[in-house]
PDB file of C-alpha atoms and ligand atoms in Angstrom:
ATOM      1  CA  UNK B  16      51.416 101.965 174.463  1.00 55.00           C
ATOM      2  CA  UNK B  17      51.141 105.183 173.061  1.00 66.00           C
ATOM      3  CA  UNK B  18      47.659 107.370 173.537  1.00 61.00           C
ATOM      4  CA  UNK B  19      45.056 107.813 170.497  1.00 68.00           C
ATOM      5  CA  UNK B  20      44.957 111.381 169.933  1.00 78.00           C
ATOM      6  CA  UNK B  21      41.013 111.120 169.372  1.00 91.00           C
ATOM      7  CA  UNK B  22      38.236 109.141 171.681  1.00 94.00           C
ATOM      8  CA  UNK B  23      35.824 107.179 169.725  1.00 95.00           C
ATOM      9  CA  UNK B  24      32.180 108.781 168.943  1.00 95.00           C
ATOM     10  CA  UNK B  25      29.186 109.077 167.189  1.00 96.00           C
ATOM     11  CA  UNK B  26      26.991 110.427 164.700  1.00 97.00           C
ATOM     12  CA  UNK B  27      23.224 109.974 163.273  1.00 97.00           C
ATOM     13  CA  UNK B  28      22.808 110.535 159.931  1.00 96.00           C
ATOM     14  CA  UNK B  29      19.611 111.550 158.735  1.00 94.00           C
ATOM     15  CA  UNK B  30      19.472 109.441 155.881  1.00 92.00           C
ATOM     16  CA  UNK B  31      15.920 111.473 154.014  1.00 85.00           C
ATOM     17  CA  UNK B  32      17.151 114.582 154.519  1.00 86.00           C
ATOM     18  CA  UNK B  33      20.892 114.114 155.330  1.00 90.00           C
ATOM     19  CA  UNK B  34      21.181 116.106 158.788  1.00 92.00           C
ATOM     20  CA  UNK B  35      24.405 114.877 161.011  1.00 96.00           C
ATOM     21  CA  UNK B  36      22.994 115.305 164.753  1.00 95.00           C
ATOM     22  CA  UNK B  37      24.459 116.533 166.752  1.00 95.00           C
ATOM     23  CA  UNK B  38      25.776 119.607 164.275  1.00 94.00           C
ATOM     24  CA  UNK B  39      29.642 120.288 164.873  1.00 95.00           C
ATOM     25  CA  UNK B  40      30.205 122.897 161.907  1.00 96.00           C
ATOM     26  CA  UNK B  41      27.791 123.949 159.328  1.00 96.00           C
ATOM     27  CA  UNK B  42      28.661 125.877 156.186  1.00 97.00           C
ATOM     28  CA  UNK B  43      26.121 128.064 153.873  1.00 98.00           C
ATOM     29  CA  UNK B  44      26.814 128.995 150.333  1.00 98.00           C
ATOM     30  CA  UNK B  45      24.992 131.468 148.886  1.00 98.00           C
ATOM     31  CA  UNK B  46      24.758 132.552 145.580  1.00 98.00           C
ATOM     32  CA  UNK B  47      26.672 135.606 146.344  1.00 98.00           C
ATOM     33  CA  UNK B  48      29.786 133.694 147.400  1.00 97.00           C
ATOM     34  CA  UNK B  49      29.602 131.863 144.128  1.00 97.00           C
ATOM     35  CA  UNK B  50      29.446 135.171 142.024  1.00 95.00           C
ATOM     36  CA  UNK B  51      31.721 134.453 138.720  1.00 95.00           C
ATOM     37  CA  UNK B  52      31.935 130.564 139.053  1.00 97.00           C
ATOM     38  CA  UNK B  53      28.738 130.389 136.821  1.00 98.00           C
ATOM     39  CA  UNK B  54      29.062 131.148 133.205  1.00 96.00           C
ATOM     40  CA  UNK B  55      26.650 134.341 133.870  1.00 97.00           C
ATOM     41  CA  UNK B  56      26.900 136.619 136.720  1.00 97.00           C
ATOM     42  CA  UNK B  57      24.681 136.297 139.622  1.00 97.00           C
ATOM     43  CA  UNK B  58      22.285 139.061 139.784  1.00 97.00           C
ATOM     44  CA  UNK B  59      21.624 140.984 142.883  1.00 97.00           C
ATOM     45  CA  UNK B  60      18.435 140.263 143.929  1.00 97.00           C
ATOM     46  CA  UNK B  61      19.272 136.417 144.052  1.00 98.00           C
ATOM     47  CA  UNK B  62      22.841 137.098 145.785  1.00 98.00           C
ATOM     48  CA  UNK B  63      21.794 136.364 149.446  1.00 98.00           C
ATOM     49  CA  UNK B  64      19.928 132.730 148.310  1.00 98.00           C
ATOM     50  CA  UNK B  65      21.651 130.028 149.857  1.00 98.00           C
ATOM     51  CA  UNK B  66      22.387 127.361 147.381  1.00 98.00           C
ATOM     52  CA  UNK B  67      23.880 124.895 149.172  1.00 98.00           C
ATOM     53  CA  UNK B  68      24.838 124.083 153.041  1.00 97.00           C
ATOM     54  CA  UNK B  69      27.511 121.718 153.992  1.00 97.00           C
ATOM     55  CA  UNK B  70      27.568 119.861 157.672  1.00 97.00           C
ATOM     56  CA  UNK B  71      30.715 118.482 158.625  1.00 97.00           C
ATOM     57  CA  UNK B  72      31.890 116.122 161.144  1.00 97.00           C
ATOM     58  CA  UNK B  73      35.111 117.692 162.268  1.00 96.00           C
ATOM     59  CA  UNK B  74      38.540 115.962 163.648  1.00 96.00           C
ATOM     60  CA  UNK B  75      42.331 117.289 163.780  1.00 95.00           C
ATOM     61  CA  UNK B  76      43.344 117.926 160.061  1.00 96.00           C
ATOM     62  CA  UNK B  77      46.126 115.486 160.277  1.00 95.00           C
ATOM     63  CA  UNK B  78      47.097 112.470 158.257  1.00 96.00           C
ATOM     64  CA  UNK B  79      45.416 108.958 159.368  1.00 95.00           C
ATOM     65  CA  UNK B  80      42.386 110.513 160.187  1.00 97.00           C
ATOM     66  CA  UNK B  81      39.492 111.023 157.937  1.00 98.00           C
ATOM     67  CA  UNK B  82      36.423 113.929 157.838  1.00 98.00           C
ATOM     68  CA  UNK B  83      33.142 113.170 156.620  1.00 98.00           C
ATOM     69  CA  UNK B  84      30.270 115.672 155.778  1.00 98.00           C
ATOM     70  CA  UNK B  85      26.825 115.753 153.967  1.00 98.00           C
ATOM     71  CA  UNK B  86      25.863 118.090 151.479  1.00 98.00           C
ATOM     72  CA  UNK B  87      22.586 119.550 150.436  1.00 97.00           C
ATOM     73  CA  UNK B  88      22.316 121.389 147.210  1.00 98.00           C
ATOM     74  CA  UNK B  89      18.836 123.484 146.610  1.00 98.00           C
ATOM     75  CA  UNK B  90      17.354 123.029 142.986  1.00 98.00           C
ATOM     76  CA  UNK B  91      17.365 125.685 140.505  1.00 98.00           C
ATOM     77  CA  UNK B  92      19.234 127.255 137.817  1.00 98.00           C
ATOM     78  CA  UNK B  93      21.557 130.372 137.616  1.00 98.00           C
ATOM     79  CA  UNK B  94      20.012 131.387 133.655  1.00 98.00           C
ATOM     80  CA  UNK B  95      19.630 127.791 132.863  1.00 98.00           C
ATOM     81  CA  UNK B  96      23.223 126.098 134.531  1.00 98.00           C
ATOM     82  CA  UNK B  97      22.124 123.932 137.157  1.00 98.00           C
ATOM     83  CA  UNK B  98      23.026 124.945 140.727  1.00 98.00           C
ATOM     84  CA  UNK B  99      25.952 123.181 142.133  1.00 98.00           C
ATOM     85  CA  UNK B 100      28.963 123.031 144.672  1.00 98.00           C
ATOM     86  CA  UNK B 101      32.421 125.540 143.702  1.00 98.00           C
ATOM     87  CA  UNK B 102      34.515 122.454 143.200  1.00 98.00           C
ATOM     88  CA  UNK B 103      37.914 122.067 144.120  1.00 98.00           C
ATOM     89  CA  UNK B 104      41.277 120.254 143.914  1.00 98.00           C
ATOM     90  CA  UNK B 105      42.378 118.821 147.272  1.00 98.00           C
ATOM     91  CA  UNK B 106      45.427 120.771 148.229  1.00 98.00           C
ATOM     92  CA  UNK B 107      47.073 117.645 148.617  1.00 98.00           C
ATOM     93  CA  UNK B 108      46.377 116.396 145.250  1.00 98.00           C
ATOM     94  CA  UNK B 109      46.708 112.644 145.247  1.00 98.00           C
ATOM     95  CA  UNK B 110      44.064 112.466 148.530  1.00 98.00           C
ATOM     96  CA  UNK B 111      40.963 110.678 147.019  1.00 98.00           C
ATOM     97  CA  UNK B 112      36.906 110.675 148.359  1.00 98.00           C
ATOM     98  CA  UNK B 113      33.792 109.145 148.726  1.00 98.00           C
ATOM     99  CA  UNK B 114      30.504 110.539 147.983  1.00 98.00           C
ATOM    100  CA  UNK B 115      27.339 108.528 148.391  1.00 98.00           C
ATOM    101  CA  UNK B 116      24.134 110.189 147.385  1.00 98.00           C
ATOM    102  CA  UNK B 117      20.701 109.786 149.911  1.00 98.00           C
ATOM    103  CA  UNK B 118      18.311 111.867 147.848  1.00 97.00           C
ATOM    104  CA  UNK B 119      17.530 114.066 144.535  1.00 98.00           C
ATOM    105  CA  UNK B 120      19.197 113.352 141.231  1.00 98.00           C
ATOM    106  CA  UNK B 121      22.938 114.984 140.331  1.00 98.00           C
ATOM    107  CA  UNK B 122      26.068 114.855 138.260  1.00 98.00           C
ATOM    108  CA  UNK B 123      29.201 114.696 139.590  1.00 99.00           C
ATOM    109  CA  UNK B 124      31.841 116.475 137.344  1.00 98.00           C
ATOM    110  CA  UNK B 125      35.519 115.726 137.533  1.00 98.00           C
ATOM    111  CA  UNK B 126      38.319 117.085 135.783  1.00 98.00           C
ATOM    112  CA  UNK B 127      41.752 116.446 135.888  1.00 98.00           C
ATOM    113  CA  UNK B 128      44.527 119.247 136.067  1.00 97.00           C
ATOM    114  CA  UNK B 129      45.338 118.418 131.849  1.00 97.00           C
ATOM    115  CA  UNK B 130      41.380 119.518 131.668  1.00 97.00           C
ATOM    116  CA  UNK B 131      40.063 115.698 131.056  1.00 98.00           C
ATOM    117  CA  UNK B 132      36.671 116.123 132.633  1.00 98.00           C
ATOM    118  CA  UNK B 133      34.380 112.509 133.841  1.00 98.00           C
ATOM    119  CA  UNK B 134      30.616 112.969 134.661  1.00 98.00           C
ATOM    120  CA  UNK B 135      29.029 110.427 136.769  1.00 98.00           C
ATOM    121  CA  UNK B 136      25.456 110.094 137.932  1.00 98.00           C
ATOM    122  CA  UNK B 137      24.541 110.709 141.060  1.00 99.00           C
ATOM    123  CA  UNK B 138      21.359 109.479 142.818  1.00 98.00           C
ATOM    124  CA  UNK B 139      20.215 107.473 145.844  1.00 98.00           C
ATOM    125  CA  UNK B 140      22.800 104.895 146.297  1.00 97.00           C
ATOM    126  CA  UNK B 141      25.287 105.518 144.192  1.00 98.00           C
ATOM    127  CA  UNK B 142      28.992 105.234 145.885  1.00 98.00           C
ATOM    128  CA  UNK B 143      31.108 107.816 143.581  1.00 99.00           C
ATOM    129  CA  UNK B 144      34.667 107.292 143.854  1.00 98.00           C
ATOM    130  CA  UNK B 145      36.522 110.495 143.164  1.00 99.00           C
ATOM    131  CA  UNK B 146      40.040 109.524 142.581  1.00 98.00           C
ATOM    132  CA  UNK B 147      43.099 111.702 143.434  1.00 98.00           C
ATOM    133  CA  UNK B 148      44.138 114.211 140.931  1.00 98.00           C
ATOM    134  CA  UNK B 149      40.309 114.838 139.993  1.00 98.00           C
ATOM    135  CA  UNK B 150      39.082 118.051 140.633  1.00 98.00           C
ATOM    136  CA  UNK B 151      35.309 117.706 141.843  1.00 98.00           C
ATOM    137  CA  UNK B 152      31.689 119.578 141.594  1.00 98.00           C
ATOM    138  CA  UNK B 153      28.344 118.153 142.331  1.00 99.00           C
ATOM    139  CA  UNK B 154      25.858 119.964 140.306  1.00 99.00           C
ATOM    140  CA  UNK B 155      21.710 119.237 141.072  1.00 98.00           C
ATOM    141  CA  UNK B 156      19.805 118.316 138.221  1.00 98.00           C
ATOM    142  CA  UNK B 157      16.778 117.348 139.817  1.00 98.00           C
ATOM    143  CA  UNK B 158      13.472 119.148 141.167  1.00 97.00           C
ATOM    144  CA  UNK B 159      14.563 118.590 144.697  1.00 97.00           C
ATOM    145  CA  UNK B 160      17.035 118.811 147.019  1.00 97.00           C
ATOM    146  CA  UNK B 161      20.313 116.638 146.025  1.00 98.00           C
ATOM    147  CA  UNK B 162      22.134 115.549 148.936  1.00 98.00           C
ATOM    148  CA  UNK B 163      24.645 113.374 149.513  1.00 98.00           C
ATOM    149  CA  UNK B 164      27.271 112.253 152.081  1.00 98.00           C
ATOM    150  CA  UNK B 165      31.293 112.327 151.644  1.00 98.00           C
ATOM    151  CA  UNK B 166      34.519 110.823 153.127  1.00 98.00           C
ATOM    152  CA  UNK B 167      37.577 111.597 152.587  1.00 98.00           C
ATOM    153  CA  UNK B 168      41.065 112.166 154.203  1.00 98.00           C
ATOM    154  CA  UNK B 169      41.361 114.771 157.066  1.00 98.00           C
ATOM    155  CA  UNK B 170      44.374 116.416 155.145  1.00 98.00           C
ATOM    156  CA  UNK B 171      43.331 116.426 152.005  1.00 98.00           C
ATOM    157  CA  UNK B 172      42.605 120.289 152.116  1.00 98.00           C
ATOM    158  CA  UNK B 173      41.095 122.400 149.637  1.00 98.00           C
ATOM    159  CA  UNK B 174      42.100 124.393 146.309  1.00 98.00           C
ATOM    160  CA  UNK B 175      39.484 126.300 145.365  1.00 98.00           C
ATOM    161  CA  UNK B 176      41.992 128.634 143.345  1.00 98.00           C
ATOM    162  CA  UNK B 177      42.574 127.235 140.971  1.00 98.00           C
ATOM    163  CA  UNK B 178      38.446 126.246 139.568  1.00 97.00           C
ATOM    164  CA  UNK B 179      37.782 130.005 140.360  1.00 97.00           C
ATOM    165  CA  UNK B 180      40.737 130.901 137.912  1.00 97.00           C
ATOM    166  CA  UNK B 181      40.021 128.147 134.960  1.00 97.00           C
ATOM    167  CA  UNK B 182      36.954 126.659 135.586  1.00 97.00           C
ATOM    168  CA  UNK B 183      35.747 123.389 134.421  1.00 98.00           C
ATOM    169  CA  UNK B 184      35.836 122.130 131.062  1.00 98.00           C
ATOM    170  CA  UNK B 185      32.328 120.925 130.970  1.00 98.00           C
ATOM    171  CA  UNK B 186      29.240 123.281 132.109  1.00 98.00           C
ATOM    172  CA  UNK B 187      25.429 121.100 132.776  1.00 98.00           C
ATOM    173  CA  UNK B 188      22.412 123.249 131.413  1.00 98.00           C
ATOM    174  CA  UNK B 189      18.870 122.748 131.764  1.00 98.00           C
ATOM    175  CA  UNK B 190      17.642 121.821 127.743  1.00 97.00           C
ATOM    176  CA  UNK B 191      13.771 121.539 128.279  1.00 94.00           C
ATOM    177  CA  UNK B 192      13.895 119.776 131.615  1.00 90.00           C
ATOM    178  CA  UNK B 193      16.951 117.465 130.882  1.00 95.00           C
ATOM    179  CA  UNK B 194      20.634 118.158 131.800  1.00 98.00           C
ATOM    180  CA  UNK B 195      22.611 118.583 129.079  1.00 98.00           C
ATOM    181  CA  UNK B 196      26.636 118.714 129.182  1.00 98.00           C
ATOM    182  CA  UNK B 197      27.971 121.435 127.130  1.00 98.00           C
ATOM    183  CA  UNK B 198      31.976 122.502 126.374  1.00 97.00           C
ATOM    184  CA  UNK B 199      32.651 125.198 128.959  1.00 98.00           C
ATOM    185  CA  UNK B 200      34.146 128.199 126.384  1.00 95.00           C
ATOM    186  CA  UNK B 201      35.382 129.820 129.185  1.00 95.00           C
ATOM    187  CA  UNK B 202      37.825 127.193 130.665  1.00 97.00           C
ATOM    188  CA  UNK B 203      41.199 128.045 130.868  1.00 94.00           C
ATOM    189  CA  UNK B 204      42.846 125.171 132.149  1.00 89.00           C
TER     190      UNK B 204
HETATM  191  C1  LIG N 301      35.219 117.588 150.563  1.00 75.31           C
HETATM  192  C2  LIG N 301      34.188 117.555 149.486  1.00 75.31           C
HETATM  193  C3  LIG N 301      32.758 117.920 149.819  1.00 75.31           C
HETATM  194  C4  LIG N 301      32.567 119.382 149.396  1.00 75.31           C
HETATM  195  C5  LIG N 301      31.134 119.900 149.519  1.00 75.31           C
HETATM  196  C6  LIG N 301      30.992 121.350 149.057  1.00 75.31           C
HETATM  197  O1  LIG N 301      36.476 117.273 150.041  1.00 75.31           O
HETATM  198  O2  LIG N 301      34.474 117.331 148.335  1.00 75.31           O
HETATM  199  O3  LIG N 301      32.442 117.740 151.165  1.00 75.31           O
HETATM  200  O4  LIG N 301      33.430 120.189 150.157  1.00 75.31           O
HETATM  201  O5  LIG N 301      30.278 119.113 148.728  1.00 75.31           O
HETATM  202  O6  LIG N 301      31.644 121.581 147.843  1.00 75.31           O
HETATM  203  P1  LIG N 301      32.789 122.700 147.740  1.00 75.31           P
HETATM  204  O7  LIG N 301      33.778 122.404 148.824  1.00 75.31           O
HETATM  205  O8  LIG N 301      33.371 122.538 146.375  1.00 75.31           O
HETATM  206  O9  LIG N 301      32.135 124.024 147.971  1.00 75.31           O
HETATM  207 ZN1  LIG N 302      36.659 117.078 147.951  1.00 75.31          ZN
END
């Protein structure tokens, strides 16, 4: 009998505010590292504001085995476009992903690489299934934190190239209170 390559183990989820404990790997965003993913540019004084954080569970990035992380997104707008994740193909393009949301209100906005975009809600509870082939951003639309946890396959990489170049089709503003999903004029898929 061969060896497993990993020992079995644990982790608590917070499920209000979404910590993992213990914390293997934690990743901040600021708004500085999203500077020209937003339709306007950041400005400087808000450029060290971290926007979102991302805790991770690590394992080996190898086929079979799968990673899982939570996300917390801050609420706010960049001049009226809701704050939100960079998005990304996986680099391995057919690996699909689970997100269930534990708090705040979102939209999850998909696009494929032909530039069909999906939008589906995201709140407590919801299981969104982000199929292979769908590029992915969560965006906050609420007044609080929106945070939510994900699954997906340990080698399903990331392409953030290729959002920073085109950008998604679809951009979610902030009309009186209410996201509103408008035509993204500069997408260049
Ligand atoms: C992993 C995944 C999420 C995101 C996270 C941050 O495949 O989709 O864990 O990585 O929500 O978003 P990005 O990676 O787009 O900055
Ligand atoms: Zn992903």
């Amino acid at each position: 009998m061969s060896v497993p390559a990993l020992a079995p183990f644990t982790t608590v989820l917070d499920l209000a505010a979404g910590a993992l404990e213990p914390q293997r790997k934690l990743v901040e965003r600021t708004l500085g590292d999203m500077q020209g993913i937003y339709a306007v540019p950041v400005p400087d004084q808000r450029e060290r504001e971290v926007v979102y954080r991302v805790s991770e569970v690590p394992t080996p990035l190898v086929e079979g085995n799968l990673l899982c992380s939570t996300t917390t997104i801050e609420p706010g707008t960049v001049d009226g476009e809701f704050h939100m994740t960079k998005g990304h193909f996986h680099a391995k393009l057919d690996r699909a992903e689970i997100y269930l949301t534990l708090a705040g209100e979102g939209r999850l906005v998909m696009a494929t690489e032909a530039g069909e975009p999906a939008i589906e809600p995201m709140r407590r509870g919801t299981v969104n299934y982000v199929p292979g082939g769908w590029a992915h951003r969560s965006v906050n639309v609420g007044a609080g934190p929106l945070v939510f946890f994900a699954v997906f396959p340990a080698d399903a990489g990331y392409d953030y190239k290729t959002i920073e170049e085109q950008g998604f089709p679809v951009l979610v503003v902030d009309r009186d209170g209410e996201p509103e999903i408008l035509p993204n004029p500069r997408y260049r898929g």
